[in-house]
Amino acid sequence: MMMLAGKGPIWVHWVLILCLGACAEVLTRATGSKPAEFGKRYTGIVDKDTEELYSFSYTSKNGTVDALRVFVNSNSINLEFPVLFVVRQQKAILSWQVPMVFRGNFPRMYTYQDVSRTLCPAEPQEEAGSLEQFIYIDIASMSPSVVHYELMVTRLLYFQLQTSVPFNFSASPSQPQYFLYTFPKGVDSVIIKVTSPEIYPCSVVSVQDISCPVYDLDYNVEFNGVYQTMTKQAAITVQRKDYPGGKFYVVFVIKPEDYTCGGTVPQSTQGSGNHTWNLKRVKHLEVTVNPSINESAYIQATLLCLLYFLVFYVGSLLVAFVHYISIHRKERNLRGSPDEGEGSVAASHPITTSTPEGSSYGAIDESSPGARKLTPPPIPRPRVYSDSSADEESDFDAIPEMESDKNVIRAKTFLYVSDLAVKDRRVVSKKYRIYFWNIITIAVFYALPVVQLVITYQTVLNVTGNQDICYYNFLCAHPLGVLSAFNNVMSNMGHVLLGFLFLLIVLRRDLLHRHLLEVNDTYVTDYGIPKHFGLFYTMGVALIMEGVLSACYHVCPNYSNFQFDTSFMYMIAGLCMLKLYQTRHPDINASAYAAYASFALVIFLAVMGVIFGKDNIWFWVIFSIVHVVGSLALSTHIYYMGRFRIDFGIFKRITQVLYTDCMQQCSRPMYMDRMILLIVGNIVNWLFAIFGLVFRPRDFPSYLLGIFICNLLLYLAFYIIMKLRSSERIQMLPLFCIIATAVMWAAALYFFFQTLSSWEQTPAESREKNRSCIILHFFDDHDIWHFLSATAMFFSFLVLLTLDDDLDVVRRDKIPVF
């Protein structure tokens, strides 16, 4: 240095001095590292002028994975000058500070002075023999005062999870855990099941690829792999194809707060300000990795599903064959032949036994033996009448023209189907076909954005790995391709297959009806319930679309797409009620435009109920008022057979009628049966409104669907009771369908109420309801609900289609309206 002092500028001298000082410091650090042993606790002090360096060495045997865990502690409470721990390995560097700070719900912070981390294990060496490994732990701080610390490094004896072997451990926010799992030979898919006896603290389970660093802290666990939050239960299905190395890490992180899992601020922190130290949040966990199903299970489940619904196709073919034979017999009887005797008359004109008293129409002239003389049929009423609004008139002139006015006809005490089937058959059929074409249009425009949206949801889930996006039953969610829960999607196959089968059945009936029209137009138009198949076609399409949209919903079920699963259920329930009413009121049923507008209003209310119905009492007050007022208005419209139009003046007219009939003179209702039905129906609807107002159920779509279903069942029960009261009979086929419908709906509802998930709660709370598969290790309770509900709706449609088959041989002017 003295030799250099006389040469060169002065700044060169200072550069040399600084370089030599840095080299001296490096040499000091290298020669000052303290050899350390595993399992031994070391204590020391650091400050801005003092650092500590520990070195550990161990021998890694061939084919084994050695994992190390570092435990540190410091008495430092100064967040401005924390103690820094840096761990250097052969291929990785891991660092953290003590105190370790976690940020909760802004601006709250949680600080821990005890920290333990698992070091990223070295990959096993393929070469034979052993390899010596080194790790260095550097401890430093910029604190101006002395800070104490503790250090201990241990070798983990249990780091690799074994197949079907439970492992118990504990973790905390500052002491996360992760373990290694290797796929056994012949296993292509496993399910990781994690349970805990405690609901809180909230935790995160993550599956990450074999790479360093491992993201095992609250603020970075979402950076890699797939993950889901957890309270008491979690499950993740992992496929070998997603991890080419056949290995992965299972990471467990405890969150500093419970908001993500539906909890609140920990009780021990309340009143302690925005900064909490060393909060005790230890969670005890048990993890088990079990083999999942293989490809054969997918094939068996699919074949079972197809076989189940194939039975309905075979059964329908048998029934169609029997019906084909009976139709041809009826056709021969209708044509009649001279040598068939009196049996042909009874078959082709089956009206003699049901002619009302005092009428001679259809009576056989018995003045001469063997005579089959029939009186000529009455002159039919005009097929077109005025659509003028009904007025409350007390007297009508007894002139023939008044018989064609709908207000005169519908004011009769006893109405028959012929009174409400005076419009031209072709015009009415065309009116009901509008339902079919409208639902086709709605289905196309509704389904296309739905499919696009759920594909986006599934893509986001696959890319981000955030399994909290979708509310699956993770204990029975079997992936296939890009779908995370293929079984929930495939189980909706029944709606599509049975909907298509119902369309075929309706098509066959429609073709037979057209054929009978060609054979004997008078018979078909004057006997039996008027055959209009437009609503039946619409119901079949609605059933198919329910399956399609339910499958779309189950691609990624969540709060944002719940309406996909229920929209067509509302429409199906409404269409069934319309069809049941149309059966004996073909001329006064609602138009397709009014019906679909009503369905749109119902779906809008369902969405509003989900958004505002949880905590807002004002929504329930408004909904209850609308529900009750709507029930009264519709009841009045039904009671007066459409003579009370639903408009702004309906309530004024209702008030006038109540004042006239109930106050001025209390008279017996003209239509007692109809009045009883409407009174019971209004009581049921008022009870629903009171229940919603008092209890405010969280699942508003199911509550609204329950209102529709109860009204439909009530109307169907009334219809069957009145049918039996009118001395009509129920044939074997509709009787079988009624019994099958009741059994299927009872079984389906049992599985429906086995709640396996709920998007009304947080994803972690929803997973508490998850349950294992119950059939072939592939289908869960909700899949069984899909199968049985599709079957129940199919039989329900068949009930409506076949219920009045016994009236095909009865004149319409003998079929009562109710």
Tab-separated table of C-alpha atoms in Angstrom, residues 388-391 396 405-412 643:
chain	number	residue	atom	x	y	z
A	388	SER	CA	-116.057	-8.514	-26.806
A	389	SER	CA	-115.358	-7.918	-23.153
A	390	ALA	CA	-117.789	-9.339	-20.608
A	391	ASP	CA	-120.335	-7.013	-19.016
A	396	PHE	CA	-130.511	-11.721	-21.874
A	405	ASP	CA	-122.026	-15.246	-27.541
A	406	LYS	CA	-119.265	-16.430	-25.240
A	407	ASN	CA	-120.616	-14.482	-22.256
A	408	VAL	CA	-123.903	-16.346	-22.459
A	409	ILE	CA	-122.187	-19.681	-22.899
A	410	ARG	CA	-119.691	-19.251	-20.072
A	411	ALA	CA	-122.343	-17.923	-17.671
A	412	LYS	CA	-124.204	-21.233	-17.771
A	643	ARG	CA	-114.928	-13.003	-18.764
